mmCIF file of N, CA and C in Angstrom:
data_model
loop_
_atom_site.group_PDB
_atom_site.id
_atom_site.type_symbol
_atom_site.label_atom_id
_atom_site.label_comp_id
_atom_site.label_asym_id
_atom_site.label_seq_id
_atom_site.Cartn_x
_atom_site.Cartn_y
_atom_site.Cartn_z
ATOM 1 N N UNK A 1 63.312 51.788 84.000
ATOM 2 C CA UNK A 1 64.306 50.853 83.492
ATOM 3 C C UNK A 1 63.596 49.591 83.030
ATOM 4 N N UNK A 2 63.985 48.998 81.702
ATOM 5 C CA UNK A 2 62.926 47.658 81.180
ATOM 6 C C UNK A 2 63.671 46.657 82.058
ATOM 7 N N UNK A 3 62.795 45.640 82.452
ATOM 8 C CA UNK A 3 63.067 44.327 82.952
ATOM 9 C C UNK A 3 63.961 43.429 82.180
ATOM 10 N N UNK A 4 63.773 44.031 80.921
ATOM 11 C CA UNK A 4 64.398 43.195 79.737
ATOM 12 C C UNK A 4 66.507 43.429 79.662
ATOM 13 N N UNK A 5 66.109 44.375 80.120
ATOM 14 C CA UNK A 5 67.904 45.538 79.690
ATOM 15 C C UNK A 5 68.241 45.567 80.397
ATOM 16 N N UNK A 6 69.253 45.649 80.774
ATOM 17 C CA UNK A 6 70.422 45.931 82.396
ATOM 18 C C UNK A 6 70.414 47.275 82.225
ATOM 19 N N UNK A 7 70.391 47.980 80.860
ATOM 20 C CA UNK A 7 70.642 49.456 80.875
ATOM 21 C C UNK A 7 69.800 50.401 80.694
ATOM 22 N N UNK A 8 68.504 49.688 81.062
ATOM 23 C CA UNK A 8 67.215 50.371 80.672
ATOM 24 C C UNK A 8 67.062 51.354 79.505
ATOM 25 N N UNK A 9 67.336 50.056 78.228
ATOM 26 C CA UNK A 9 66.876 50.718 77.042
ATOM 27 C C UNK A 9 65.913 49.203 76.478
ATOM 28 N N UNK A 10 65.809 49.850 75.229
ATOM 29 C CA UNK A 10 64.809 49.209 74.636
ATOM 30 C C UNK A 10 65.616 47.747 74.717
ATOM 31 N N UNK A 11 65.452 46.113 74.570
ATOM 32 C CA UNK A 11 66.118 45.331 74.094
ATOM 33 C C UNK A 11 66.774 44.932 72.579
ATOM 34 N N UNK A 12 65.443 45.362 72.085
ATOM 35 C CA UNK A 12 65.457 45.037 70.111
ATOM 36 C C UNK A 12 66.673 45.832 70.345
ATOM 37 N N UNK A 13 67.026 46.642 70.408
ATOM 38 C CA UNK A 13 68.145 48.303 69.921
ATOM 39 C C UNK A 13 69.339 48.241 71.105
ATOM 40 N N UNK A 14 69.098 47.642 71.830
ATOM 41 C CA UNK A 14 70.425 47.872 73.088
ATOM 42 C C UNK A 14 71.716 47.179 72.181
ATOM 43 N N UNK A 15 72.584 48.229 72.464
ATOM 44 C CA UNK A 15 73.994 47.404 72.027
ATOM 45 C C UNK A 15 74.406 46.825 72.349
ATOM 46 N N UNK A 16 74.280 47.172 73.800
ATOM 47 C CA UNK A 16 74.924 46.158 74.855
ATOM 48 C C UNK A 16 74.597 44.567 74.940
ATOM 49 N N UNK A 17 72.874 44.728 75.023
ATOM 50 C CA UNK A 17 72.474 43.766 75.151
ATOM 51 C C UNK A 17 72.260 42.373 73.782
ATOM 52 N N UNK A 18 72.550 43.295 72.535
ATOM 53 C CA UNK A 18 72.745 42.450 71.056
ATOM 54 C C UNK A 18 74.094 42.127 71.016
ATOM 55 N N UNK A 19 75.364 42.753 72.057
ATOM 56 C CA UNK A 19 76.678 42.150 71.739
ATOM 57 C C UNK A 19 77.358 43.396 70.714
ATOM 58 N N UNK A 20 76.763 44.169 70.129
ATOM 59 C CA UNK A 20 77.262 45.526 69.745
ATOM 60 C C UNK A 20 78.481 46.300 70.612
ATOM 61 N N UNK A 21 77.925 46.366 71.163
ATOM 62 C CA UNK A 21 78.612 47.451 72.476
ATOM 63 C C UNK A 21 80.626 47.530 72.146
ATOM 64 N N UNK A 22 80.865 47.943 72.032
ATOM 65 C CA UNK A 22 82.500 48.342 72.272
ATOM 66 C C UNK A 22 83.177 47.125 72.527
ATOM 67 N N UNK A 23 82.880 47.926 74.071
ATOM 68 C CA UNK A 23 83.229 46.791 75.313
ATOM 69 C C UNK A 23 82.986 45.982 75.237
ATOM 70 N N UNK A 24 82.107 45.125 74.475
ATOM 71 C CA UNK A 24 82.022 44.098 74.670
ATOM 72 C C UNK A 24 82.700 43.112 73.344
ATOM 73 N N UNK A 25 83.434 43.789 72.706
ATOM 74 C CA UNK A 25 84.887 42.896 71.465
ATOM 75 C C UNK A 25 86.141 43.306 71.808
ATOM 76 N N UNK A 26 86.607 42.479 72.134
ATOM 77 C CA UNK A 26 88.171 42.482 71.795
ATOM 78 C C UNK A 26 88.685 42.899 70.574
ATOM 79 N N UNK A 27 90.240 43.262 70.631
ATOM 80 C CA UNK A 27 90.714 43.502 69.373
ATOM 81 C C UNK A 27 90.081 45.153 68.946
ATOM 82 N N UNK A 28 90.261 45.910 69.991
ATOM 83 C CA UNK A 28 89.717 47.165 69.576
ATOM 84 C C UNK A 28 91.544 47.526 69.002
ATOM 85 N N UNK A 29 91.237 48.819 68.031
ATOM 86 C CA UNK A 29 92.623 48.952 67.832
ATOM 87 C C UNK A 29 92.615 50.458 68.707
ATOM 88 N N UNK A 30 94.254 51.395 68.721
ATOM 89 C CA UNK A 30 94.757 52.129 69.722
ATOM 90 C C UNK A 30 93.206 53.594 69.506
ATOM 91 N N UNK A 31 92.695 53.135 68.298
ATOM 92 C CA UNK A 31 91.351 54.631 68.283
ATOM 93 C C UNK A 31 90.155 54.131 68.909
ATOM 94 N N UNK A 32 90.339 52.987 69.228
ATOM 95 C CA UNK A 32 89.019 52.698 69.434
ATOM 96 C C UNK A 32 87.946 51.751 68.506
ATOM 97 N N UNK A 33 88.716 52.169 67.589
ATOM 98 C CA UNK A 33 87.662 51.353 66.235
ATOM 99 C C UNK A 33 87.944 49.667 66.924
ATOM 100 N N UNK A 34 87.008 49.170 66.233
ATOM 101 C CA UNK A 34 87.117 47.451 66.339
ATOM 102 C C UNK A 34 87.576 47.599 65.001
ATOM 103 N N UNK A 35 88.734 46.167 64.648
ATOM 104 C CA UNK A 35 89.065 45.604 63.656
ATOM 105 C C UNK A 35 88.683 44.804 62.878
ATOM 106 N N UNK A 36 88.750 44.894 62.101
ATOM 107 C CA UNK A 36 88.044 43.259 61.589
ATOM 108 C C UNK A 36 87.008 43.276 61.304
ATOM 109 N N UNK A 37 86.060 44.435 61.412
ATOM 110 C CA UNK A 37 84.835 44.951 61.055
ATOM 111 C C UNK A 37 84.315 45.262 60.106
ATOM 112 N N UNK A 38 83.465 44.349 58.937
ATOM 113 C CA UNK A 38 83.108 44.697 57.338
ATOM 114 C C UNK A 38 82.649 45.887 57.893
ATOM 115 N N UNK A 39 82.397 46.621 56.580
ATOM 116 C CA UNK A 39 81.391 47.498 56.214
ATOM 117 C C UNK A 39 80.201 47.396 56.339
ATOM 118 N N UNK A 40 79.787 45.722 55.719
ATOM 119 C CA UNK A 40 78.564 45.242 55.577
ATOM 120 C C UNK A 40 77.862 45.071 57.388
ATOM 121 N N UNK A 41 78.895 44.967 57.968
ATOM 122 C CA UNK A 41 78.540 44.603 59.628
ATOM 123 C C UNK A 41 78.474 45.689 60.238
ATOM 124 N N UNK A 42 79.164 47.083 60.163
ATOM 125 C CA UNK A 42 79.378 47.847 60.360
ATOM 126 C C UNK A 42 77.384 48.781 60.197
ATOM 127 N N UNK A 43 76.888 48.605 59.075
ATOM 128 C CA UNK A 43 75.767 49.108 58.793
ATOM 129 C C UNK A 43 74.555 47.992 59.190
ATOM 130 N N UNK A 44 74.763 46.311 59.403
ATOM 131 C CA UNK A 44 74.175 45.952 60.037
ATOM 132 C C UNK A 44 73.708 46.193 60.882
ATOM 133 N N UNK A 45 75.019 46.553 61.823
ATOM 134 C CA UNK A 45 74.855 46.713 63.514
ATOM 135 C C UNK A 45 73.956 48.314 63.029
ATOM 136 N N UNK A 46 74.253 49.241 62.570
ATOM 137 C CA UNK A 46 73.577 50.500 62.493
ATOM 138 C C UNK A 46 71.979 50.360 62.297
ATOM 139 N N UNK A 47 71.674 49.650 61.396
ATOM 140 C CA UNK A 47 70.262 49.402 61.426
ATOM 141 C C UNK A 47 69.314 48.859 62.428
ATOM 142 N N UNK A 48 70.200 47.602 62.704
ATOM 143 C CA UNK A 48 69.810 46.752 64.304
ATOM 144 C C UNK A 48 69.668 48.124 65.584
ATOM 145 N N UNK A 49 70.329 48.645 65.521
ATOM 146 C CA UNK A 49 70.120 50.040 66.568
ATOM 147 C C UNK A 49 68.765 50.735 66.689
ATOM 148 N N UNK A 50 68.863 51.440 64.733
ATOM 149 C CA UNK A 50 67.923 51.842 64.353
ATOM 150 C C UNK A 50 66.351 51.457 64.345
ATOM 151 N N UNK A 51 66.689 49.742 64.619
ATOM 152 C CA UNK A 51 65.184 49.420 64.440
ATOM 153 C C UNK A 51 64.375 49.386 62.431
ATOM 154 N N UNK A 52 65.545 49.311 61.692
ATOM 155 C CA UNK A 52 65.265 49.840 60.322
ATOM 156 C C UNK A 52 65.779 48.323 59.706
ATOM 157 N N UNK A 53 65.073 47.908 58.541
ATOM 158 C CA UNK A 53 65.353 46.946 57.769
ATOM 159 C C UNK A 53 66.951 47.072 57.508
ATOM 160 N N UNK A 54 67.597 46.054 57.424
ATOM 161 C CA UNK A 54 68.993 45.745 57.016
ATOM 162 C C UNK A 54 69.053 46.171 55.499
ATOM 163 N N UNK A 55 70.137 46.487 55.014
ATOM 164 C CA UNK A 55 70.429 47.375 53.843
ATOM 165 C C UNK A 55 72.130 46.735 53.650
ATOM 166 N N UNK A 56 71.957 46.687 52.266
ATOM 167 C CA UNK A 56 72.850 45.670 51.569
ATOM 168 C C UNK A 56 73.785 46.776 51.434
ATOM 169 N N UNK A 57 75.526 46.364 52.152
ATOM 170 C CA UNK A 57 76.203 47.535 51.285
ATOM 171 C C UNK A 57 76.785 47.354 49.659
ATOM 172 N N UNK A 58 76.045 48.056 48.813
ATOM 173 C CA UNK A 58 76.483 47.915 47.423
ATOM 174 C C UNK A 58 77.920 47.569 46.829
ATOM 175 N N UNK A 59 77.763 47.283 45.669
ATOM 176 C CA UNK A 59 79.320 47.091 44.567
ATOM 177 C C UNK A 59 79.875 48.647 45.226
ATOM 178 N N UNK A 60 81.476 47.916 45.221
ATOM 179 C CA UNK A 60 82.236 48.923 45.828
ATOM 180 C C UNK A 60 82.296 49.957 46.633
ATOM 181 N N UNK A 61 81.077 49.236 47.774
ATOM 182 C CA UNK A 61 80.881 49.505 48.796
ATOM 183 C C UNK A 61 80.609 50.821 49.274
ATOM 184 N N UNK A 62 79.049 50.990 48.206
ATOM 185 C CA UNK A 62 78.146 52.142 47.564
ATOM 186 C C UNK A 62 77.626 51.788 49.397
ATOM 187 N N UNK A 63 77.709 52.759 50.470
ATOM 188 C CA UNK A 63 76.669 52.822 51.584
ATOM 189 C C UNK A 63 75.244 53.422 51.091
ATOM 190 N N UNK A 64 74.171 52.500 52.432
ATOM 191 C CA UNK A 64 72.595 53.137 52.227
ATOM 192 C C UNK A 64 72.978 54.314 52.585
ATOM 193 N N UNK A 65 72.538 55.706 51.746
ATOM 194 C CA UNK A 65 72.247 56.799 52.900
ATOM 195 C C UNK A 65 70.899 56.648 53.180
ATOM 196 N N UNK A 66 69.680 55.847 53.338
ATOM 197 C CA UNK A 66 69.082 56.171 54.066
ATOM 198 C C UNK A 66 69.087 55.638 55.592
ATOM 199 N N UNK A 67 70.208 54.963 55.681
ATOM 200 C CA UNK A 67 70.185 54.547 56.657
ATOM 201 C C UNK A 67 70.627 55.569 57.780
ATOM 202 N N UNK A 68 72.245 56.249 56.700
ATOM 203 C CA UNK A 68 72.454 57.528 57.475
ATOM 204 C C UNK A 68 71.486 58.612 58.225
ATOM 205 N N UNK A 69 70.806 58.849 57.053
ATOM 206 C CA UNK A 69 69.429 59.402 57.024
ATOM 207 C C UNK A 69 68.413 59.353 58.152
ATOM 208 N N UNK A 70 67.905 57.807 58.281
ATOM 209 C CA UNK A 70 67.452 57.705 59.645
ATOM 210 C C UNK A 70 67.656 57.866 60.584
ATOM 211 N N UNK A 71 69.330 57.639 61.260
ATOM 212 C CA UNK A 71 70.537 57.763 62.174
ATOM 213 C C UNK A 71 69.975 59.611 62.298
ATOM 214 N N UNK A 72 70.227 60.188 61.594
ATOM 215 C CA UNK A 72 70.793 61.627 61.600
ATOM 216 C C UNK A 72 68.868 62.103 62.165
ATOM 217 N N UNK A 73 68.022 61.613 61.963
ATOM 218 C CA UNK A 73 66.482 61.958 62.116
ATOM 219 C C UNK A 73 65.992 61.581 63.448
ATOM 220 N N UNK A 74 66.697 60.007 64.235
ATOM 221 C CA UNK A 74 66.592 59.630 65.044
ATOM 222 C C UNK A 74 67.491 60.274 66.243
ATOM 223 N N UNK A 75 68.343 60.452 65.888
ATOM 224 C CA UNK A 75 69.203 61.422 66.585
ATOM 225 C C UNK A 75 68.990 62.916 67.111
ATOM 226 N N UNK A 76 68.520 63.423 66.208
ATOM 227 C CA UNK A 76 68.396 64.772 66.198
ATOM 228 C C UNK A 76 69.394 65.772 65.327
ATOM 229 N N UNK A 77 69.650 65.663 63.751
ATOM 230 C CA UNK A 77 70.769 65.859 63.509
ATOM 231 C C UNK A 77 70.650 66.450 62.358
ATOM 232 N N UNK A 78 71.449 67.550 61.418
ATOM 233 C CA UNK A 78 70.546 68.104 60.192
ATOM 234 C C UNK A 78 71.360 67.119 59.286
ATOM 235 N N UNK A 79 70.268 66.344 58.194
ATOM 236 C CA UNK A 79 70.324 65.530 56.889
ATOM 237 C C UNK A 79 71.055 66.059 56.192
ATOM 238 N N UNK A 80 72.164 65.352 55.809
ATOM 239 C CA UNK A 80 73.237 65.988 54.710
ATOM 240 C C UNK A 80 73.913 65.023 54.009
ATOM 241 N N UNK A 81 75.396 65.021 53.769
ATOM 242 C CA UNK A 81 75.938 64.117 53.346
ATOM 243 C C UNK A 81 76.500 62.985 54.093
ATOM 244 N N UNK A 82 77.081 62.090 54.190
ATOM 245 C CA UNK A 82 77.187 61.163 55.224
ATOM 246 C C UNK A 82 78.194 61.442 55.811
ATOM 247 N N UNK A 83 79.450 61.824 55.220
ATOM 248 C CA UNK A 83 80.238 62.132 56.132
ATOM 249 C C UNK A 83 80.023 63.618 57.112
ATOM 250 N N UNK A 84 79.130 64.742 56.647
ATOM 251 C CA UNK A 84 78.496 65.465 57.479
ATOM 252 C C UNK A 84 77.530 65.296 58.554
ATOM 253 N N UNK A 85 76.985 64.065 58.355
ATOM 254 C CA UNK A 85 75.682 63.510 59.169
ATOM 255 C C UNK A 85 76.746 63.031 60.092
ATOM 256 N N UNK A 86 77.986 61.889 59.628
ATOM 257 C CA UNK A 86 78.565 61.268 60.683
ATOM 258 C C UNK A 86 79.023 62.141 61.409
ATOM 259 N N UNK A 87 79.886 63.508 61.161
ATOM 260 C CA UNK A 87 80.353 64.361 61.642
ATOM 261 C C UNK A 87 79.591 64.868 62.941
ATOM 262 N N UNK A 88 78.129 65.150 62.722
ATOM 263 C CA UNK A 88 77.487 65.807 63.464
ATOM 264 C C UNK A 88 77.007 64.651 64.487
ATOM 265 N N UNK A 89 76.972 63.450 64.122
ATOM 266 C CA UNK A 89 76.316 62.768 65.022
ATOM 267 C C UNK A 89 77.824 62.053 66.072
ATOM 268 N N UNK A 90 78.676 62.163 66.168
ATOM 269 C CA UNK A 90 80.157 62.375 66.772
ATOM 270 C C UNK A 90 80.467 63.282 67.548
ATOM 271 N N UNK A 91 79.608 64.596 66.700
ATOM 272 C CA UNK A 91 79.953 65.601 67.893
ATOM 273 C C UNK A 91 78.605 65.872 69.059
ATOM 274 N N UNK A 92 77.517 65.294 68.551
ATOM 275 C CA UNK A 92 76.839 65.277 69.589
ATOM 276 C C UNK A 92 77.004 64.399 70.624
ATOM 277 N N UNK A 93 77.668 63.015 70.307
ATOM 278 C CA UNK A 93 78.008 61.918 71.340
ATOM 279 C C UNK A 93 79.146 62.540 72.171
ATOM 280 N N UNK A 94 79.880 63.570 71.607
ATOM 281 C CA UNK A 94 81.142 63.786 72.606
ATOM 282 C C UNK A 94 82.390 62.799 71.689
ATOM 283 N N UNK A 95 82.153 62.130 70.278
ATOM 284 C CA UNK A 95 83.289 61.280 69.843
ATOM 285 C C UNK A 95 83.655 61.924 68.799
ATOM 286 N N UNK A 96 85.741 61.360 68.834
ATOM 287 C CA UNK A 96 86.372 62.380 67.571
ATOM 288 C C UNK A 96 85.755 61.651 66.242
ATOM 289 N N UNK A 97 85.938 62.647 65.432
ATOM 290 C CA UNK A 97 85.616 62.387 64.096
ATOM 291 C C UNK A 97 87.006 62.967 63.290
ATOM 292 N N UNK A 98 87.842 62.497 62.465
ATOM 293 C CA UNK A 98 88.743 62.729 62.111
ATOM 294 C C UNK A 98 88.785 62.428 60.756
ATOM 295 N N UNK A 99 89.896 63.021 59.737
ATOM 296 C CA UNK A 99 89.808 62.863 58.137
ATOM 297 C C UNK A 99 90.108 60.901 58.099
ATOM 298 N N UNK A 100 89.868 59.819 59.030
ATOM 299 C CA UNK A 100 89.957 58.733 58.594
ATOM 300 C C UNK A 100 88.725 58.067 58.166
ATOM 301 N N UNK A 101 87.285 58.879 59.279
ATOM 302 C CA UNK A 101 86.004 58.781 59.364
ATOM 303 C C UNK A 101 85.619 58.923 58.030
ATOM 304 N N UNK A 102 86.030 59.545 56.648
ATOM 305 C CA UNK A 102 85.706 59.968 55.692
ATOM 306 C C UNK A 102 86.506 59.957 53.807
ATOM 307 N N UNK A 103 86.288 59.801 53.326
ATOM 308 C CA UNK A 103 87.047 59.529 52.311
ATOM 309 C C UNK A 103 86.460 60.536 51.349
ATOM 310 N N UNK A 104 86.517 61.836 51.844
ATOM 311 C CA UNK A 104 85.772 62.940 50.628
ATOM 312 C C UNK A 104 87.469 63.031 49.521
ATOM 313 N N UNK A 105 88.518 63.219 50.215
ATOM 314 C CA UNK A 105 89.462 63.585 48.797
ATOM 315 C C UNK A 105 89.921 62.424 48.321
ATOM 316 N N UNK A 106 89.515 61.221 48.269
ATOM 317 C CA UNK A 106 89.785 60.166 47.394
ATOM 318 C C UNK A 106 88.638 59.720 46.809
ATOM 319 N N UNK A 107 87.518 60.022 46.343
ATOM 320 C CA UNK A 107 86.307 59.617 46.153
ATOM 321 C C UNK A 107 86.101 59.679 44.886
ATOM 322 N N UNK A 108 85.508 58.029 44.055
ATOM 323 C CA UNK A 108 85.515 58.247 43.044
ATOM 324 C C UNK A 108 83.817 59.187 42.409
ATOM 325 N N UNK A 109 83.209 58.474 41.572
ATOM 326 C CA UNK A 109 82.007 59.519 40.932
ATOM 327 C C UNK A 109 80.802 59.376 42.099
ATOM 328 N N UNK A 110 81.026 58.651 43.429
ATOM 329 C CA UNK A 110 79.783 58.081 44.016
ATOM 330 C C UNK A 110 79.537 59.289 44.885
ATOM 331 N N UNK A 111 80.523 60.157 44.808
ATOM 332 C CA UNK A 111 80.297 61.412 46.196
ATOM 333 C C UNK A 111 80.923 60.991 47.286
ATOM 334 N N UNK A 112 81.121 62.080 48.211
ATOM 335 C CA UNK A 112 81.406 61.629 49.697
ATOM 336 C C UNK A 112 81.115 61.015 50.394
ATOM 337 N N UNK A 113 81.708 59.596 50.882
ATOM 338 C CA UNK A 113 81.066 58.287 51.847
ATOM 339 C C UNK A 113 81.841 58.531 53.020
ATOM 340 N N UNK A 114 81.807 57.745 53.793
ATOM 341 C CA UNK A 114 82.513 57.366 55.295
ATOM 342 C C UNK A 114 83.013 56.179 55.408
ATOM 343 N N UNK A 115 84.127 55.928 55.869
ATOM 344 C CA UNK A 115 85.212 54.726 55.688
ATOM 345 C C UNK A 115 84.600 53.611 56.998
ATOM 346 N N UNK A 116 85.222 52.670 57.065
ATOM 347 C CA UNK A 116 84.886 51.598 57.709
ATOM 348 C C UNK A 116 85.080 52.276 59.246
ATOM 349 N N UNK A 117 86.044 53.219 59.686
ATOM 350 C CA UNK A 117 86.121 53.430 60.955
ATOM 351 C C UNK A 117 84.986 54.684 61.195
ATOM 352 N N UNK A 118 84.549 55.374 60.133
ATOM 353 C CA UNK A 118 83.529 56.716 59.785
ATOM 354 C C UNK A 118 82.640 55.462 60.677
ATOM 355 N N UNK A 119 82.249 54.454 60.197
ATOM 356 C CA UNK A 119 80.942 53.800 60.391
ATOM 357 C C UNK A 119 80.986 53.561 61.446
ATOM 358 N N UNK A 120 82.172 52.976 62.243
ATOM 359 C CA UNK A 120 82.242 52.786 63.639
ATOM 360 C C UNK A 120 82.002 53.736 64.347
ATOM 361 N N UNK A 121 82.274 54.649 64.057
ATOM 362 C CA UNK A 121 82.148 56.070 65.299
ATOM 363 C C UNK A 121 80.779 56.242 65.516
ATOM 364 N N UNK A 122 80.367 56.780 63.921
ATOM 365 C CA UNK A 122 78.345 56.336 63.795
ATOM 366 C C UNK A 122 78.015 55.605 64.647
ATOM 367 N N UNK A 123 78.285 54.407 64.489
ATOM 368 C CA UNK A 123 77.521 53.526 65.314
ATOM 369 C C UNK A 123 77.449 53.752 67.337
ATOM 370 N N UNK A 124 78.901 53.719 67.223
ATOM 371 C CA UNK A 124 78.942 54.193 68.941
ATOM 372 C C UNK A 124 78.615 55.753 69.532
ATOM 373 N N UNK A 125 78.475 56.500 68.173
ATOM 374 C CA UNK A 125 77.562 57.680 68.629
ATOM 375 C C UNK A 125 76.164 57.378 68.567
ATOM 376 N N UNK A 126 75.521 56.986 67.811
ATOM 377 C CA UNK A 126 74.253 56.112 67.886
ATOM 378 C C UNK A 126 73.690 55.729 69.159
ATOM 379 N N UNK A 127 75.051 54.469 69.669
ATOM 380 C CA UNK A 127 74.651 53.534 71.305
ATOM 381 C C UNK A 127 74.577 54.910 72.010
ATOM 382 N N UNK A 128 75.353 55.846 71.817
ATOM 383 C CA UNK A 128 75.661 56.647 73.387
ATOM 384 C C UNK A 128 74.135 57.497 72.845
ATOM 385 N N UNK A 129 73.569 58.143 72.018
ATOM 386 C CA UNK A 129 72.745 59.279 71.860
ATOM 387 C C UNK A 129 71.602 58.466 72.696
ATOM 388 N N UNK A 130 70.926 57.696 71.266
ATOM 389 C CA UNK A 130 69.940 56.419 71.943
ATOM 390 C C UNK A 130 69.408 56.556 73.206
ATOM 391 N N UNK A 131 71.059 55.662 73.849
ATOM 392 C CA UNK A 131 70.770 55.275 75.321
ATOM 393 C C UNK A 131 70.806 56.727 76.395
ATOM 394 N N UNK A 132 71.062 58.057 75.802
ATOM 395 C CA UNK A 132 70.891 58.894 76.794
ATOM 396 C C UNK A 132 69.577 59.405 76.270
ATOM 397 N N UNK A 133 69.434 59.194 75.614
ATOM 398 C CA UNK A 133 67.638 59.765 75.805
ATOM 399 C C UNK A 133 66.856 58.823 76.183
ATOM 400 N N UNK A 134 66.853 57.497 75.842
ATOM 401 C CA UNK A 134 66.192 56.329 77.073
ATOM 402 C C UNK A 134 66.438 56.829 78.000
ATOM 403 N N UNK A 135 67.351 56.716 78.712
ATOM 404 C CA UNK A 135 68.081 56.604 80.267
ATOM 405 C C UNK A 135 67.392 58.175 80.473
ATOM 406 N N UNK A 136 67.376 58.941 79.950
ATOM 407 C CA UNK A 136 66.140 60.303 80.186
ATOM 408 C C UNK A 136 64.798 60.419 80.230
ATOM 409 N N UNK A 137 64.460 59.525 79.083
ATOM 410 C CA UNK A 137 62.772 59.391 79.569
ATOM 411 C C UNK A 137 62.074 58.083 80.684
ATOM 412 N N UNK A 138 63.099 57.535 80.996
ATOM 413 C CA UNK A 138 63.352 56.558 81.892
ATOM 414 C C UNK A 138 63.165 57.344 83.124
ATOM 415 N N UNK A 139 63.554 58.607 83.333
ATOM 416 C CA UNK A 139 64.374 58.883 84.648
ATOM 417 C C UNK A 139 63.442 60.002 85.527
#
């Protein structure tokens, strides 16, 4: 367990310990998602996890996939489209992933993305994967 973490993970990447964490915002709504949550913050916090340079979300809110990308590599997860990457990285945390996570049948020429709550789930499948393989090589 680091001296640094209450949860014996890394500090740079702890959610908990950057204020990420769930639990630790108010104003969650009845799924769980936090409200009030850009996009742009949404992939912040994802990178801050990741340990990966911050990545601008584009005009009309074009997401990095490489950020997905990294998520899905760091994880353990097969590289695909984002809402497939999010998919898979949801079901490895044990979290639902549902048609809100995703915006494939409204999508204009950019391809299949993941909606502002898609990103949230990412992210708290992220904290939970992460911290159980710390909390494993920790143990």
């Amino acid at each position: 367990m680091s001296d640094d973490c209450r949860h014996g993970m890394n500090p740079a990447w702890c959610s908990s310990c950057l204020g990420d964490d769930d639990r630790a915002f108010p104003g969650l709504n009845g799924s769980g998602t936090r409200t009030g949550v850009s996009e742009q913050e949404q992939v912040d916090r994802l990178c801050r996890q990741l340990g990966v340079p911050t990545q601008t979300v584009g005009e009309g809110a074009s997401l990095p996939l490489d950020v997905f990308e990294a998520a899905a590599v760091r994880c353990g997860v097969k590289v695909g489209t984002m809402p497939a990457m999010g998919r898979a990285l949801a079901k490895q945390a044990g979290l639902p992933w549902g048609a809100a996570c995703h915006s494939r049948a409204t999508v204009s020429s950019g391809g299949p993305t993941v909606t502002r709550e898609g990103l949230d789930v990412i992210n708290r499948a992220v904290t939970q994967i992460l911290g159980s393989a710390n909390a494993k090589a920790n143990a």
